[in-house]
PDB file of C-alpha atoms in Angstrom:
ATOM      1  CA  UNK A 143      68.558 229.598 215.099  1.00 40.00           C
ATOM      2  CA  UNK A 144      70.510 232.665 216.185  1.00 43.00           C
ATOM      3  CA  UNK A 145      73.745 232.700 218.167  1.00 39.00           C
ATOM      4  CA  UNK A 146      71.885 234.263 221.070  1.00 43.00           C
ATOM      5  CA  UNK A 147      69.493 231.321 221.258  1.00 44.00           C
ATOM      6  CA  UNK A 148      72.454 228.992 221.763  1.00 44.00           C
ATOM      7  CA  UNK A 149      73.368 230.808 224.964  1.00 47.00           C
ATOM      8  CA  UNK A 150      70.111 229.901 226.695  1.00 48.00           C
ATOM      9  CA  UNK A 151      71.352 226.669 228.286  1.00 48.00           C
ATOM     10  CA  UNK A 152      68.148 224.751 229.033  1.00 52.00           C
ATOM     11  CA  UNK A 153      65.826 226.196 226.441  1.00 56.00           C
ATOM     12  CA  UNK A 154      63.079 223.676 225.615  1.00 65.00           C
ATOM     13  CA  UNK A 155      63.864 223.868 221.907  1.00 70.00           C
ATOM     14  CA  UNK A 156      67.477 222.817 222.553  1.00 74.00           C
ATOM     15  CA  UNK A 157      66.357 219.862 224.645  1.00 76.00           C
ATOM     16  CA  UNK A 158      63.994 218.874 221.882  1.00 78.00           C
ATOM     17  CA  UNK A 159      66.792 218.954 219.311  1.00 81.00           C
ATOM     18  CA  UNK A 160      69.021 216.835 221.547  1.00 83.00           C
ATOM     19  CA  UNK A 161      66.602 213.947 221.080  1.00 82.00           C
ATOM     20  CA  UNK A 162      68.203 213.566 217.658  1.00 83.00           C
ATOM     21  CA  UNK A 163      71.670 212.048 218.198  1.00 80.00           C
ATOM     22  CA  UNK A 164      72.596 213.099 214.667  1.00 85.00           C
ATOM     23  CA  UNK A 165      72.142 216.791 215.421  1.00 86.00           C
ATOM     24  CA  UNK A 166      75.854 217.451 215.905  1.00 89.00           C
ATOM     25  CA  UNK A 167      75.433 221.216 216.143  1.00 86.00           C
ATOM     26  CA  UNK A 168      72.974 221.062 219.025  1.00 84.00           C
ATOM     27  CA  UNK A 169      75.118 218.533 220.879  1.00 88.00           C
ATOM     28  CA  UNK A 170      78.118 220.801 220.440  1.00 86.00           C
ATOM     29  CA  UNK A 171      76.076 223.667 221.912  1.00 81.00           C
ATOM     30  CA  UNK A 172      75.144 221.454 224.847  1.00 84.00           C
ATOM     31  CA  UNK A 173      78.730 220.322 225.437  1.00 87.00           C
ATOM     32  CA  UNK A 174      80.162 223.834 225.152  1.00 83.00           C
ATOM     33  CA  UNK A 175      77.546 225.088 227.614  1.00 82.00           C
ATOM     34  CA  UNK A 176      77.844 222.392 230.247  1.00 87.00           C
ATOM     35  CA  UNK A 177      81.216 220.673 230.151  1.00 91.00           C
ATOM     36  CA  UNK A 178      82.933 223.223 232.386  1.00 90.00           C
ATOM     37  CA  UNK A 179      80.017 223.148 234.852  1.00 91.00           C
ATOM     38  CA  UNK A 180      80.295 219.358 235.185  1.00 94.00           C
ATOM     39  CA  UNK A 181      84.097 219.439 235.285  1.00 95.00           C
ATOM     40  CA  UNK A 182      84.319 222.088 238.017  1.00 93.00           C
ATOM     41  CA  UNK A 183      81.699 220.315 240.120  1.00 93.00           C
ATOM     42  CA  UNK A 184      83.670 217.072 239.784  1.00 94.00           C
ATOM     43  CA  UNK A 185      86.936 218.741 240.777  1.00 94.00           C
ATOM     44  CA  UNK A 186      85.329 220.371 243.816  1.00 92.00           C
ATOM     45  CA  UNK A 187      83.833 217.004 244.779  1.00 91.00           C
ATOM     46  CA  UNK A 188      87.376 215.651 245.065  1.00 91.00           C
ATOM     47  CA  UNK A 189      88.218 214.094 241.703  1.00 93.00           C
ATOM     48  CA  UNK A 190      91.545 214.511 239.965  1.00 95.00           C
ATOM     49  CA  UNK A 191      91.777 216.251 236.591  1.00 96.00           C
ATOM     50  CA  UNK A 192      91.785 212.943 234.714  1.00 96.00           C
ATOM     51  CA  UNK A 193      88.888 211.582 236.777  1.00 95.00           C
ATOM     52  CA  UNK A 194      86.910 214.796 236.270  1.00 96.00           C
ATOM     53  CA  UNK A 195      87.478 214.618 232.508  1.00 96.00           C
ATOM     54  CA  UNK A 196      86.167 211.054 232.525  1.00 96.00           C
ATOM     55  CA  UNK A 197      83.167 212.153 234.607  1.00 96.00           C
ATOM     56  CA  UNK A 198      82.363 214.831 232.031  1.00 96.00           C
ATOM     57  CA  UNK A 199      82.568 212.333 229.187  1.00 95.00           C
ATOM     58  CA  UNK A 200      80.456 209.736 230.967  1.00 96.00           C
ATOM     59  CA  UNK A 201      77.856 212.318 232.008  1.00 95.00           C
ATOM     60  CA  UNK A 202      77.449 213.517 228.427  1.00 93.00           C
ATOM     61  CA  UNK A 203      77.112 209.891 227.283  1.00 92.00           C
ATOM     62  CA  UNK A 204      74.448 209.371 229.966  1.00 92.00           C
ATOM     63  CA  UNK A 205      72.571 212.432 228.716  1.00 90.00           C
ATOM     64  CA  UNK A 206      72.752 211.131 225.149  1.00 89.00           C
ATOM     65  CA  UNK A 207      71.373 207.750 226.181  1.00 88.00           C
ATOM     66  CA  UNK A 208      68.593 209.297 228.291  1.00 86.00           C
ATOM     67  CA  UNK A 209      67.566 212.150 226.015  1.00 83.00           C
ATOM     68  CA  UNK A 210      65.410 210.203 223.501  1.00 78.00           C
ATOM     69  CA  UNK A 211      63.032 209.328 226.353  1.00 75.00           C
ATOM     70  CA  UNK A 212      63.531 212.532 228.345  1.00 71.00           C
ATOM     71  CA  UNK A 213      60.314 214.122 229.562  1.00 67.00           C
ATOM     72  CA  UNK A 214      60.326 217.052 231.947  1.00 53.00           C
ATOM     73  CA  UNK A 215      57.324 215.778 233.878  1.00 51.00           C
ATOM     74  CA  UNK A 216      58.937 212.365 234.296  1.00 43.00           C
ATOM     75  CA  UNK A 217      61.972 213.619 236.230  1.00 45.00           C
ATOM     76  CA  UNK A 218      59.910 215.427 238.859  1.00 47.00           C
ATOM     77  CA  UNK A 219      61.957 218.614 238.708  1.00 54.00           C
ATOM     78  CA  UNK A 220      64.057 220.905 236.591  1.00 75.00           C
ATOM     79  CA  UNK A 221      66.626 220.030 233.966  1.00 79.00           C
ATOM     80  CA  UNK A 222      69.185 221.476 236.375  1.00 83.00           C
ATOM     81  CA  UNK A 223      68.310 218.845 238.999  1.00 85.00           C
ATOM     82  CA  UNK A 224      68.134 216.071 236.431  1.00 85.00           C
ATOM     83  CA  UNK A 225      71.611 216.884 235.118  1.00 88.00           C
ATOM     84  CA  UNK A 226      72.914 217.135 238.696  1.00 91.00           C
ATOM     85  CA  UNK A 227      71.716 213.598 239.445  1.00 90.00           C
ATOM     86  CA  UNK A 228      73.394 212.206 236.318  1.00 92.00           C
ATOM     87  CA  UNK A 229      76.599 214.045 237.189  1.00 94.00           C
ATOM     88  CA  UNK A 230      76.508 212.808 240.791  1.00 93.00           C
ATOM     89  CA  UNK A 231      76.338 209.198 239.672  1.00 93.00           C
ATOM     90  CA  UNK A 232      79.201 209.605 237.215  1.00 94.00           C
ATOM     91  CA  UNK A 233      81.301 211.259 239.928  1.00 94.00           C
ATOM     92  CA  UNK A 234      80.388 208.356 242.186  1.00 92.00           C
ATOM     93  CA  UNK A 235      81.561 205.952 239.474  1.00 93.00           C
ATOM     94  CA  UNK A 236      84.970 207.603 239.502  1.00 93.00           C
ATOM     95  CA  UNK A 237      85.267 207.291 243.277  1.00 92.00           C
ATOM     96  CA  UNK A 238      84.221 203.640 243.102  1.00 91.00           C
ATOM     97  CA  UNK A 239      86.801 203.012 240.393  1.00 91.00           C
ATOM     98  CA  UNK A 240      89.438 204.670 242.554  1.00 89.00           C
ATOM     99  CA  UNK A 241      88.462 202.505 245.522  1.00 87.00           C
ATOM    100  CA  UNK A 242      88.738 199.330 243.446  1.00 86.00           C
ATOM    101  CA  UNK A 243      92.208 200.318 242.291  1.00 82.00           C
ATOM    102  CA  UNK A 244      93.574 200.982 245.769  1.00 75.00           C
ATOM    103  CA  UNK A 245      91.637 198.427 247.855  1.00 61.00           C
ATOM    104  CA  UNK A 246      93.944 195.748 249.322  1.00 59.00           C
ATOM    105  CA  UNK A 247      93.211 192.093 248.699  1.00 52.00           C
ATOM    106  CA  UNK A 248      92.355 191.513 252.372  1.00 54.00           C
ATOM    107  CA  UNK A 249      90.424 194.426 253.850  1.00 55.00           C
ATOM    108  CA  UNK A 250      90.239 194.786 257.623  1.00 55.00           C
ATOM    109  CA  UNK A 251      86.767 193.959 258.887  1.00 50.00           C
ATOM    110  CA  UNK A 252      86.247 197.410 260.421  1.00 51.00           C
ATOM    111  CA  UNK A 253      86.974 199.162 257.132  1.00 48.00           C
ATOM    112  CA  UNK A 254      84.050 197.379 255.507  1.00 47.00           C
ATOM    113  CA  UNK A 255      81.729 198.873 258.105  1.00 47.00           C
ATOM    114  CA  UNK A 256      82.566 202.429 257.159  1.00 45.00           C
ATOM    115  CA  UNK A 257      80.623 204.145 254.403  1.00 45.00           C
ATOM    116  CA  UNK A 258      83.026 204.977 251.598  1.00 48.00           C
ATOM    117  CA  UNK A 259      83.035 208.411 249.974  1.00 47.00           C
ATOM    118  CA  UNK A 260      82.120 206.706 246.728  1.00 44.00           C
ATOM    119  CA  UNK A 261      78.921 205.372 248.243  1.00 48.00           C
ATOM    120  CA  UNK A 262      77.915 208.776 249.534  1.00 47.00           C
ATOM    121  CA  UNK A 263      78.487 210.805 246.377  1.00 55.00           C
ATOM    122  CA  UNK A 264      75.375 209.713 244.390  1.00 56.00           C
ATOM    123  CA  UNK A 265      73.216 211.493 246.994  1.00 61.00           C
ATOM    124  CA  UNK A 266      73.836 215.144 245.994  1.00 60.00           C
ATOM    125  CA  UNK A 267      72.396 216.596 249.192  1.00 54.00           C
ATOM    126  CA  UNK A 268      74.272 214.261 251.530  1.00 53.00           C
ATOM    127  CA  UNK A 269      77.600 214.638 249.745  1.00 61.00           C
ATOM    128  CA  UNK A 270      77.506 218.428 249.533  1.00 82.00           C
ATOM    129  CA  UNK A 271      77.526 218.194 245.748  1.00 88.00           C
ATOM    130  CA  UNK A 272      74.205 220.008 245.517  1.00 88.00           C
ATOM    131  CA  UNK A 273      75.724 223.161 247.054  1.00 89.00           C
ATOM    132  CA  UNK A 274      78.725 222.899 244.712  1.00 91.00           C
ATOM    133  CA  UNK A 275      76.381 222.437 241.756  1.00 91.00           C
ATOM    134  CA  UNK A 276      74.324 225.505 242.679  1.00 89.00           C
ATOM    135  CA  UNK A 277      77.488 227.608 242.928  1.00 90.00           C
ATOM    136  CA  UNK A 278      78.843 226.396 239.602  1.00 90.00           C
ATOM    137  CA  UNK A 279      75.421 226.738 237.960  1.00 87.00           C
ATOM    138  CA  UNK A 280      75.387 230.414 238.944  1.00 88.00           C
ATOM    139  CA  UNK A 281      78.898 230.826 237.562  1.00 89.00           C
ATOM    140  CA  UNK A 282      77.793 229.211 234.316  1.00 86.00           C
ATOM    141  CA  UNK A 283      74.773 231.505 234.171  1.00 84.00           C
ATOM    142  CA  UNK A 284      76.976 234.558 234.690  1.00 89.00           C
ATOM    143  CA  UNK A 285      79.353 233.445 231.927  1.00 87.00           C
ATOM    144  CA  UNK A 286      76.440 232.924 229.533  1.00 83.00           C
ATOM    145  CA  UNK A 287      75.079 236.393 230.330  1.00 87.00           C
ATOM    146  CA  UNK A 288      78.486 238.007 229.839  1.00 91.00           C
ATOM    147  CA  UNK A 289      78.960 236.225 226.520  1.00 87.00           C
ATOM    148  CA  UNK A 290      75.551 237.385 225.296  1.00 85.00           C
ATOM    149  CA  UNK A 291      76.337 240.974 226.244  1.00 92.00           C
ATOM    150  CA  UNK A 292      79.813 240.777 224.731  1.00 92.00           C
ATOM    151  CA  UNK A 293      78.287 239.820 221.390  1.00 90.00           C
ATOM    152  CA  UNK A 294      75.739 242.623 221.527  1.00 91.00           C
ATOM    153  CA  UNK A 295      77.716 245.698 222.640  1.00 94.00           C
ATOM    154  CA  UNK A 296      80.435 247.767 221.033  1.00 94.00           C
ATOM    155  CA  UNK A 297      83.763 245.903 221.161  1.00 95.00           C
ATOM    156  CA  UNK A 298      85.690 248.880 222.528  1.00 95.00           C
ATOM    157  CA  UNK A 299      83.117 249.488 225.251  1.00 95.00           C
ATOM    158  CA  UNK A 300      83.281 245.847 226.323  1.00 96.00           C
ATOM    159  CA  UNK A 301      87.074 245.960 226.343  1.00 97.00           C
ATOM    160  CA  UNK A 302      86.939 248.909 228.741  1.00 97.00           C
ATOM    161  CA  UNK A 303      84.519 247.025 230.975  1.00 96.00           C
ATOM    162  CA  UNK A 304      86.615 243.843 230.874  1.00 96.00           C
ATOM    163  CA  UNK A 305      89.834 245.565 231.884  1.00 97.00           C
ATOM    164  CA  UNK A 306      88.231 247.704 234.571  1.00 97.00           C
ATOM    165  CA  UNK A 307      85.752 245.256 236.124  1.00 95.00           C
ATOM    166  CA  UNK A 308      86.982 241.749 235.268  1.00 92.00           C
ATOM    167  CA  UNK A 309      90.734 242.349 235.263  1.00 94.00           C
ATOM    168  CA  UNK A 310      90.391 245.003 238.000  1.00 96.00           C
ATOM    169  CA  UNK A 311      92.758 247.472 236.387  1.00 97.00           C
ATOM    170  CA  UNK A 312      92.756 250.974 237.913  1.00 97.00           C
ATOM    171  CA  UNK A 313      90.439 253.299 235.980  1.00 97.00           C
ATOM    172  CA  UNK A 314      93.304 255.618 235.020  1.00 97.00           C
ATOM    173  CA  UNK A 315      95.350 252.715 233.644  1.00 97.00           C
ATOM    174  CA  UNK A 316      92.396 251.591 231.511  1.00 97.00           C
ATOM    175  CA  UNK A 317      91.861 255.133 230.240  1.00 97.00           C
ATOM    176  CA  UNK A 318      95.543 255.585 229.447  1.00 97.00           C
ATOM    177  CA  UNK A 319      95.959 252.177 227.774  1.00 97.00           C
ATOM    178  CA  UNK A 320      92.864 252.478 225.590  1.00 96.00           C
ATOM    179  CA  UNK A 321      93.234 256.232 225.095  1.00 96.00           C
ATOM    180  CA  UNK A 322      89.799 257.163 226.421  1.00 96.00           C
ATOM    181  CA  UNK A 323      88.737 259.603 229.127  1.00 96.00           C
ATOM    182  CA  UNK A 324      87.867 258.498 232.657  1.00 96.00           C
ATOM    183  CA  UNK A 325      84.196 259.268 232.137  1.00 96.00           C
ATOM    184  CA  UNK A 326      83.979 256.664 229.406  1.00 97.00           C
ATOM    185  CA  UNK A 327      85.518 254.049 231.710  1.00 97.00           C
ATOM    186  CA  UNK A 328      82.941 254.667 234.428  1.00 97.00           C
ATOM    187  CA  UNK A 329      80.122 254.809 231.895  1.00 97.00           C
ATOM    188  CA  UNK A 330      81.130 251.450 230.380  1.00 96.00           C
ATOM    189  CA  UNK A 331      81.136 249.877 233.828  1.00 96.00           C
ATOM    190  CA  UNK A 332      77.644 251.174 234.580  1.00 97.00           C
ATOM    191  CA  UNK A 333      76.049 250.408 231.219  1.00 96.00           C
ATOM    192  CA  UNK A 334      77.501 246.949 230.655  1.00 96.00           C
ATOM    193  CA  UNK A 335      77.150 245.969 234.294  1.00 95.00           C
ATOM    194  CA  UNK A 336      73.464 246.898 234.167  1.00 96.00           C
ATOM    195  CA  UNK A 337      72.995 245.022 230.907  1.00 95.00           C
ATOM    196  CA  UNK A 338      74.621 241.890 232.324  1.00 94.00           C
ATOM    197  CA  UNK A 339      72.271 241.969 235.322  1.00 92.00           C
ATOM    198  CA  UNK A 340      69.317 242.191 232.937  1.00 91.00           C
ATOM    199  CA  UNK A 341      70.619 239.246 230.928  1.00 87.00           C
ATOM    200  CA  UNK A 342      70.989 237.152 234.077  1.00 87.00           C
ATOM    201  CA  UNK A 343      67.396 237.920 235.022  1.00 85.00           C
ATOM    202  CA  UNK A 344      66.334 237.012 231.492  1.00 80.00           C
ATOM    203  CA  UNK A 345      68.211 233.707 231.540  1.00 76.00           C
ATOM    204  CA  UNK A 346      66.690 232.814 234.898  1.00 74.00           C
ATOM    205  CA  UNK A 347      63.257 232.873 233.271  1.00 67.00           C
ATOM    206  CA  UNK A 348      64.302 230.384 230.607  1.00 59.00           C
ATOM    207  CA  UNK A 349      65.487 227.237 232.409  1.00 48.00           C
ATOM    208  CA  UNK A 350      62.778 224.600 232.672  1.00 44.00           C
TER     209      UNK A 350
END
């Protein structure tokens, strides 16, 4: 398996390998690919850093427990949606745990009538988590595409692109710092930017 293969997040072959709990390498690939996606979604849903870390851990455990019996047809949708549902429930668990910790011994009757945030979170659409997930999924996809391109292109050319496009340095500062002419700065932006767009389109064809 090549390094490039590892950057295709939901490739069927990766999912197949995850059915083996002993395949530490594949599980590391999965964790490295998805932990930040789950964490950022949890933070945006309203969890604290510690709660979000716990949500990540519990989501990965849920995936591990579910994966031996995982069948694409059985979940009625994509892996993206399946992982979202697992994440939503683990986020909900954290809200429920928070509620238990702060709930007074004698709750006012009217407070019991209100629907707690914790009870709403497991429904991704109702809680707004689905929109957060889509946004973070796109960010994750972009990062995967950039990493693939970074591994494939000349290191100096990528450095020019990174400083000019990602860090937003002025073109003349990039040229002066890296001792290249302005034309090379603009060319790196065009070439690598175009390549990244192609990689994103490629990755979009891979998720199942």
